[in-house]
Amino acid sequence: MLMIFVTTVLTSTASAFGLAEKGQMLTTSAPESVGVEAVVTGNSGSINSTNGSISGTLSASFNIQTNDPDGYDFIMYSIIQTTSGEASAFDNDGNILFGNTDVGHVPTLAAINSAKAGNGSNPDVIGYKFLISEGADTSVVFDNVVPYGECYKINLTNSVTESSVTQSISGSPKAGTYSNSEDTSGTYQTTVYVTAVSK
C-alpha cells in the first residue's frame, strides 16, 4: 500500500513540471535623431545697377525631420563675410544682407552694422527682404539666439516629425543699403544654414 502511494505522488509531480513557463524581457533603445536636407531651387540672380533690385530667383528649401519634435529647435541663421571675419547676415527686422566677395571690396563690420541699422554709408553691402514659407504644423519666428545672432527659430508642432521651410529673396533693396556709387561691381553673397539645437 505504501509503494502505491509513493508512485502516485511521483507521477503527479512529473506532470506539474510540464506546465512551467519562464519569460525573458529584451530591451533596446532608439536614440534621438534629426536631419536637415537643403534643396536648392535657384541660387543666382543679378542686381539692377540703377535701383539695386534683384532679378532672377534666389531661393532654397530645407527639409527638416526629427523623431523628438519636443526636444529640438531648428535654427535658420546666415553668415556674411567681413574684413574682420564672419557676421550674422540678418538684421533686426529679419532682412538679409549680401556682401561683396571680390578681393579689396569685402565689407567691413562697421558697414554691416550700418546696413543693419539702415543708416546708409555701408559700402559693398546690400540688404533684401527675406521671405519664408513653411509647411503645415510648423512655426517660424524671428529671434536672437547665442551664438547664431539674429536668426529664425523653426518649431515642429502638433507632434509633426518632418516639414519643409522655403526661403526666397527678390525685389527692391532695403532702404539705405544700396548706392550705385558706393557699392562696387562684383559678386555679392550670403550663406543661409539650418541646424538642429537641443532645447
PDB file of N, CA, C and O in Angstrom, residues 1 17-18 36 42 50 54 61-62 65 75-76 85 93 103 109 111 115 119 127 131 137-138 145 158 178 183 190:
ATOM      1  N   MET A   1       0.823  -1.192   0.000  1.00  0.00           N
ATOM      2  CA  MET A   1       0.000   0.000   0.000  1.00  0.00           C
ATOM      3  C   MET A   1       0.857   1.241   0.000  1.00  0.00           C
ATOM      4  O   MET A   1       0.589   2.197  -0.700  1.00  0.00           O
ATOM      5  N   PHE A  17       5.600  19.682 -13.723  1.00  0.00           N
ATOM      6  CA  PHE A  17       6.724  20.336 -14.394  1.00  0.00           C
ATOM      7  C   PHE A  17       6.407  20.692 -15.843  1.00  0.00           C
ATOM      8  O   PHE A  17       6.915  21.627 -16.398  1.00  0.00           O
ATOM      9  N   GLY A  18       5.519  19.992 -16.462  1.00  0.00           N
ATOM     10  CA  GLY A  18       5.135  20.265 -17.843  1.00  0.00           C
ATOM     11  C   GLY A  18       4.405  21.590 -18.008  1.00  0.00           C
ATOM     12  O   GLY A  18       4.286  22.111 -19.102  1.00  0.00           O
ATOM     13  N   VAL A  36      18.564  67.385 -41.600  1.00  0.00           N
ATOM     14  CA  VAL A  36      18.327  68.602 -42.375  1.00  0.00           C
ATOM     15  C   VAL A  36      18.867  68.365 -43.781  1.00  0.00           C
ATOM     16  O   VAL A  36      20.004  67.927 -43.949  1.00  0.00           O
ATOM     17  N   GLY A  42      17.101  77.829 -56.772  1.00  0.00           N
ATOM     18  CA  GLY A  42      17.642  78.921 -57.580  1.00  0.00           C
ATOM     19  C   GLY A  42      18.593  79.735 -56.737  1.00  0.00           C
ATOM     20  O   GLY A  42      18.183  80.312 -55.740  1.00  0.00           O
ATOM     21  N   THR A  50      20.821 100.491 -61.464  1.00  0.00           N
ATOM     22  CA  THR A  50      20.147 101.774 -61.238  1.00  0.00           C
ATOM     23  C   THR A  50      19.482 101.838 -59.875  1.00  0.00           C
ATOM     24  O   THR A  50      19.652 102.801 -59.127  1.00  0.00           O
ATOM     25  N   ILE A  54      16.692  93.015 -57.403  1.00  0.00           N
ATOM     26  CA  ILE A  54      17.191  91.712 -57.858  1.00  0.00           C
ATOM     27  C   ILE A  54      16.247  91.134 -58.899  1.00  0.00           C
ATOM     28  O   ILE A  54      15.026  91.135 -58.718  1.00  0.00           O
ATOM     29  N   SER A  61      15.063  75.446 -50.332  1.00  0.00           N
ATOM     30  CA  SER A  61      14.205  74.797 -49.343  1.00  0.00           C
ATOM     31  C   SER A  61      15.048  73.919 -48.436  1.00  0.00           C
ATOM     32  O   SER A  61      16.051  73.343 -48.869  1.00  0.00           O
ATOM     33  N   PHE A  62      14.632  73.848 -47.191  1.00  0.00           N
ATOM     34  CA  PHE A  62      15.274  72.955 -46.238  1.00  0.00           C
ATOM     35  C   PHE A  62      14.223  71.970 -45.742  1.00  0.00           C
ATOM     36  O   PHE A  62      13.169  72.378 -45.249  1.00  0.00           O
ATOM     37  N   GLN A  65      13.571  67.055 -40.185  1.00  0.00           N
ATOM     38  CA  GLN A  65      12.845  65.958 -39.563  1.00  0.00           C
ATOM     39  C   GLN A  65      13.511  65.565 -38.246  1.00  0.00           C
ATOM     40  O   GLN A  65      14.714  65.754 -38.063  1.00  0.00           O
ATOM     41  N   ILE A  75      17.300  76.012 -36.113  1.00  0.00           N
ATOM     42  CA  ILE A  75      17.720  77.408 -36.218  1.00  0.00           C
ATOM     43  C   ILE A  75      18.166  77.696 -37.646  1.00  0.00           C
ATOM     44  O   ILE A  75      19.039  76.999 -38.184  1.00  0.00           O
ATOM     45  N   MET A  76      17.535  78.695 -38.279  1.00  0.00           N
ATOM     46  CA  MET A  76      17.972  79.154 -39.595  1.00  0.00           C
ATOM     47  C   MET A  76      18.785  80.435 -39.371  1.00  0.00           C
ATOM     48  O   MET A  76      18.257  81.438 -38.910  1.00  0.00           O
ATOM     49  N   GLY A  85      36.126  88.915 -40.351  1.00  0.00           N
ATOM     50  CA  GLY A  85      35.648  87.548 -40.172  1.00  0.00           C
ATOM     51  C   GLY A  85      34.164  87.447 -40.492  1.00  0.00           C
ATOM     52  O   GLY A  85      33.612  88.268 -41.212  1.00  0.00           O
ATOM     53  N   ASP A  93      15.273  93.282 -38.362  1.00  0.00           N
ATOM     54  CA  ASP A  93      13.934  93.127 -38.935  1.00  0.00           C
ATOM     55  C   ASP A  93      13.772  91.833 -39.727  1.00  0.00           C
ATOM     56  O   ASP A  93      12.740  91.608 -40.358  1.00  0.00           O
ATOM     57  N   VAL A 103      38.120  90.490 -53.915  1.00  0.00           N
ATOM     58  CA  VAL A 103      39.288  90.958 -53.166  1.00  0.00           C
ATOM     59  C   VAL A 103      39.351  92.488 -53.206  1.00  0.00           C
ATOM     60  O   VAL A 103      39.186  93.108 -54.262  1.00  0.00           O
ATOM     61  N   LEU A 109      33.028  95.260 -40.866  1.00  0.00           N
ATOM     62  CA  LEU A 109      31.984  95.003 -39.883  1.00  0.00           C
ATOM     63  C   LEU A 109      31.170  96.268 -39.622  1.00  0.00           C
ATOM     64  O   LEU A 109      29.956  96.217 -39.423  1.00  0.00           O
ATOM     65  N   ALA A 111      30.432  98.510 -41.832  1.00  0.00           N
ATOM     66  CA  ALA A 111      29.487  98.643 -42.950  1.00  0.00           C
ATOM     67  C   ALA A 111      28.302  97.700 -42.754  1.00  0.00           C
ATOM     68  O   ALA A 111      27.158  98.061 -43.048  1.00  0.00           O
ATOM     69  N   ALA A 115      24.443  98.889 -42.325  1.00  0.00           N
ATOM     70  CA  ALA A 115      23.380  98.372 -43.197  1.00  0.00           C
ATOM     71  C   ALA A 115      22.250  97.775 -42.365  1.00  0.00           C
ATOM     72  O   ALA A 115      21.076  97.928 -42.694  1.00  0.00           O
ATOM     73  N   ASN A 119      21.365 102.926 -41.932  1.00  0.00           N
ATOM     74  CA  ASN A 119      21.893 104.284 -41.803  1.00  0.00           C
ATOM     75  C   ASN A 119      22.566 104.820 -43.059  1.00  0.00           C
ATOM     76  O   ASN A 119      22.978 105.964 -43.084  1.00  0.00           O
ATOM     77  N   GLY A 127      21.031  94.993 -48.585  1.00  0.00           N
ATOM     78  CA  GLY A 127      20.044  94.194 -47.859  1.00  0.00           C
ATOM     79  C   GLY A 127      18.771  93.971 -48.661  1.00  0.00           C
ATOM     80  O   GLY A 127      18.370  94.826 -49.448  1.00  0.00           O
ATOM     81  N   LEU A 131      11.956  86.300 -47.362  1.00  0.00           N
ATOM     82  CA  LEU A 131      10.610  85.730 -47.274  1.00  0.00           C
ATOM     83  C   LEU A 131      10.694  84.246 -46.946  1.00  0.00           C
ATOM     84  O   LEU A 131      11.491  83.521 -47.536  1.00  0.00           O
ATOM     85  N   ASP A 137       1.805  72.778 -39.693  1.00  0.00           N
ATOM     86  CA  ASP A 137       2.222  72.458 -38.324  1.00  0.00           C
ATOM     87  C   ASP A 137       3.684  72.808 -38.074  1.00  0.00           C
ATOM     88  O   ASP A 137       4.401  72.092 -37.373  1.00  0.00           O
ATOM     89  N   THR A 138       4.118  73.905 -38.670  1.00  0.00           N
ATOM     90  CA  THR A 138       5.471  74.401 -38.484  1.00  0.00           C
ATOM     91  C   THR A 138       5.380  75.885 -38.177  1.00  0.00           C
ATOM     92  O   THR A 138       4.711  76.631 -38.883  1.00  0.00           O
ATOM     93  N   VAL A 145      19.527  84.280 -31.036  1.00  0.00           N
ATOM     94  CA  VAL A 145      19.963  83.123 -30.260  1.00  0.00           C
ATOM     95  C   VAL A 145      21.483  83.050 -30.282  1.00  0.00           C
ATOM     96  O   VAL A 145      22.107  83.033 -31.343  1.00  0.00           O
ATOM     97  N   ASN A 158       2.275  70.087 -32.946  1.00  0.00           N
ATOM     98  CA  ASN A 158       1.248  69.041 -33.045  1.00  0.00           C
ATOM     99  C   ASN A 158       1.820  67.657 -33.352  1.00  0.00           C
ATOM    100  O   ASN A 158       1.261  66.893 -34.130  1.00  0.00           O
ATOM    101  N   TYR A 178      21.571 100.443 -50.618  1.00  0.00           N
ATOM    102  CA  TYR A 178      22.117 100.369 -51.974  1.00  0.00           C
ATOM    103  C   TYR A 178      22.455 101.755 -52.483  1.00  0.00           C
ATOM    104  O   TYR A 178      21.667 102.697 -52.368  1.00  0.00           O
ATOM    105  N   ASP A 183      28.414 101.025 -53.829  1.00  0.00           N
ATOM    106  CA  ASP A 183      28.518  99.572 -53.923  1.00  0.00           C
ATOM    107  C   ASP A 183      29.196  99.200 -55.232  1.00  0.00           C
ATOM    108  O   ASP A 183      28.633  99.377 -56.314  1.00  0.00           O
ATOM    109  N   THR A 190      25.750  85.724 -49.626  1.00  0.00           N
ATOM    110  CA  THR A 190      25.444  85.396 -48.230  1.00  0.00           C
ATOM    111  C   THR A 190      25.162  83.906 -48.189  1.00  0.00           C
ATOM    112  O   THR A 190      24.830  83.307 -49.215  1.00  0.00           O
TER     113      THR A 190
END
